[in-house]
Each structure stands twice: as C-alpha cells, then as structure tokens.
Amino acid sequence: MKRENIMKLGAILVRKKLISQTRLEQTLALTASTNKKLGELLLDNGQISDTHLKEALNEQYWRNHGFWIID
C-alpha cells in the first residue's frame, strides 16, 4: 500500500467536524511529550467521546484497507 493513500485519524476527526484543525495541531504537539496517541489524548481531555473515537478508528481501518466506499 502506498503511504499517500493512508488516511490519518486526525484528518477523519476534522473531516467529521468532531475537532477543529487547531485542536488537532495542539493535540498532535502534545503526543511527543506525553507518549500518548492522538485518540487517547482527545479522549482523556474530553474532546471526543469513546463512541466517536471508535467510529473514527473503524473508518480509518476500512479506508486504509481499501474497503471504505461511503463518503
């Protein structure tokens, strides 16, 4: 699979309007210093719900494996 075909979790969350681009950038900056993943930080800080995270991760998985046809 080509790297450019991979959809990142942050892009999905912004596209679904669950977080803003600014929130994404701020949280990504924290991932390096906390050793936590993006989804973990957003969930821990109450920025997204567990359900939204699971839905976005499922979408990411299916998109990245070429099975996502809904847009």
mmCIF file of C-alpha atoms in Angstrom:
data_model
loop_
_atom_site.group_PDB
_atom_site.id
_atom_site.type_symbol
_atom_site.label_atom_id
_atom_site.label_comp_id
_atom_site.label_asym_id
_atom_site.label_seq_id
_atom_site.Cartn_x
_atom_site.Cartn_y
_atom_site.Cartn_z
ATOM 1 C CA MET A 1 0.000 0.000 0.000
ATOM 2 C CA LYS A 2 1.306 3.409 -0.887
ATOM 3 C CA ARG A 3 1.889 5.743 2.042
ATOM 4 C CA GLU A 4 -0.067 8.621 0.473
ATOM 5 C CA ASN A 5 -3.245 6.506 0.453
ATOM 6 C CA ILE A 6 -3.299 6.233 4.233
ATOM 7 C CA MET A 7 -5.900 8.416 5.929
ATOM 8 C CA LYS A 8 -4.836 9.605 9.351
ATOM 9 C CA LEU A 9 -7.114 9.642 12.366
ATOM 10 C CA GLY A 10 -6.803 13.411 12.810
ATOM 11 C CA ALA A 11 -7.925 14.042 9.243
ATOM 12 C CA ILE A 12 -11.001 11.887 9.807
ATOM 13 C CA LEU A 13 -11.893 13.674 13.051
ATOM 14 C CA VAL A 14 -11.525 17.106 11.427
ATOM 15 C CA ARG A 15 -13.467 15.997 8.340
ATOM 16 C CA LYS A 16 -16.316 14.803 10.590
ATOM 17 C CA LYS A 17 -16.143 18.145 12.452
ATOM 18 C CA LEU A 18 -15.532 16.391 15.758
ATOM 19 C CA ILE A 19 -12.448 18.559 16.379
ATOM 20 C CA SER A 20 -11.029 21.662 14.752
ATOM 21 C CA GLN A 21 -7.803 21.817 12.782
ATOM 22 C CA THR A 22 -6.379 23.991 15.571
ATOM 23 C CA ARG A 23 -7.308 21.401 18.236
ATOM 24 C CA LEU A 24 -5.727 18.687 16.093
ATOM 25 C CA GLU A 25 -2.465 20.613 15.791
ATOM 26 C CA GLN A 26 -2.393 21.405 19.519
ATOM 27 C CA THR A 27 -3.037 17.797 20.480
ATOM 28 C CA LEU A 28 -0.503 16.433 17.997
ATOM 29 C CA ALA A 29 2.098 18.681 19.620
ATOM 30 C CA LEU A 30 1.336 17.001 22.958
ATOM 31 C CA THR A 31 1.715 13.455 21.639
ATOM 32 C CA ALA A 32 5.507 13.660 21.610
ATOM 33 C CA SER A 33 5.825 14.887 25.186
ATOM 34 C CA THR A 34 3.215 12.555 26.681
ATOM 35 C CA ASN A 35 3.926 9.363 24.713
ATOM 36 C CA LYS A 36 0.173 9.006 24.215
ATOM 37 C CA LYS A 37 -1.626 8.564 20.935
ATOM 38 C CA LEU A 38 -3.850 11.258 19.458
ATOM 39 C CA GLY A 39 -7.075 9.413 20.247
ATOM 40 C CA GLU A 40 -6.028 8.783 23.837
ATOM 41 C CA LEU A 41 -5.280 12.459 24.459
ATOM 42 C CA LEU A 42 -8.520 13.640 22.881
ATOM 43 C CA LEU A 43 -10.494 11.110 24.882
ATOM 44 C CA ASP A 44 -8.665 11.883 28.159
ATOM 45 C CA ASN A 45 -9.292 15.614 27.692
ATOM 46 C CA GLY A 46 -12.975 15.130 26.882
ATOM 47 C CA GLN A 47 -12.572 16.459 23.332
ATOM 48 C CA ILE A 48 -14.267 13.430 21.773
ATOM 49 C CA SER A 49 -16.412 10.588 23.065
ATOM 50 C CA ASP A 50 -15.424 6.948 23.188
ATOM 51 C CA THR A 51 -18.060 6.232 20.545
ATOM 52 C CA HIS A 52 -16.691 8.891 18.176
ATOM 53 C CA LEU A 53 -13.155 7.591 18.622
ATOM 54 C CA LYS A 54 -14.220 4.014 17.875
ATOM 55 C CA GLU A 55 -16.174 5.121 14.791
ATOM 56 C CA ALA A 56 -13.227 7.166 13.500
ATOM 57 C CA LEU A 57 -10.774 4.306 14.113
ATOM 58 C CA ASN A 58 -13.086 1.907 12.286
ATOM 59 C CA GLU A 59 -13.346 4.314 9.364
ATOM 60 C CA GLN A 60 -9.559 4.718 9.327
ATOM 61 C CA TYR A 61 -9.063 0.950 9.264
ATOM 62 C CA TRP A 62 -11.547 0.379 6.439
ATOM 63 C CA ARG A 63 -10.287 3.327 4.374
ATOM 64 C CA ASN A 64 -6.679 2.253 4.738
ATOM 65 C CA HIS A 65 -7.519 -1.270 3.634
ATOM 66 C CA GLY A 66 -9.425 -0.119 0.563
ATOM 67 C CA PHE A 67 -12.896 -1.088 1.732
ATOM 68 C CA TRP A 68 -14.412 2.327 2.509
ATOM 69 C CA ILE A 69 -16.933 3.294 -0.154
ATOM 70 C CA ILE A 70 -19.102 5.773 1.806
ATOM 71 C CA ASP A 71 -18.039 9.397 1.693
#
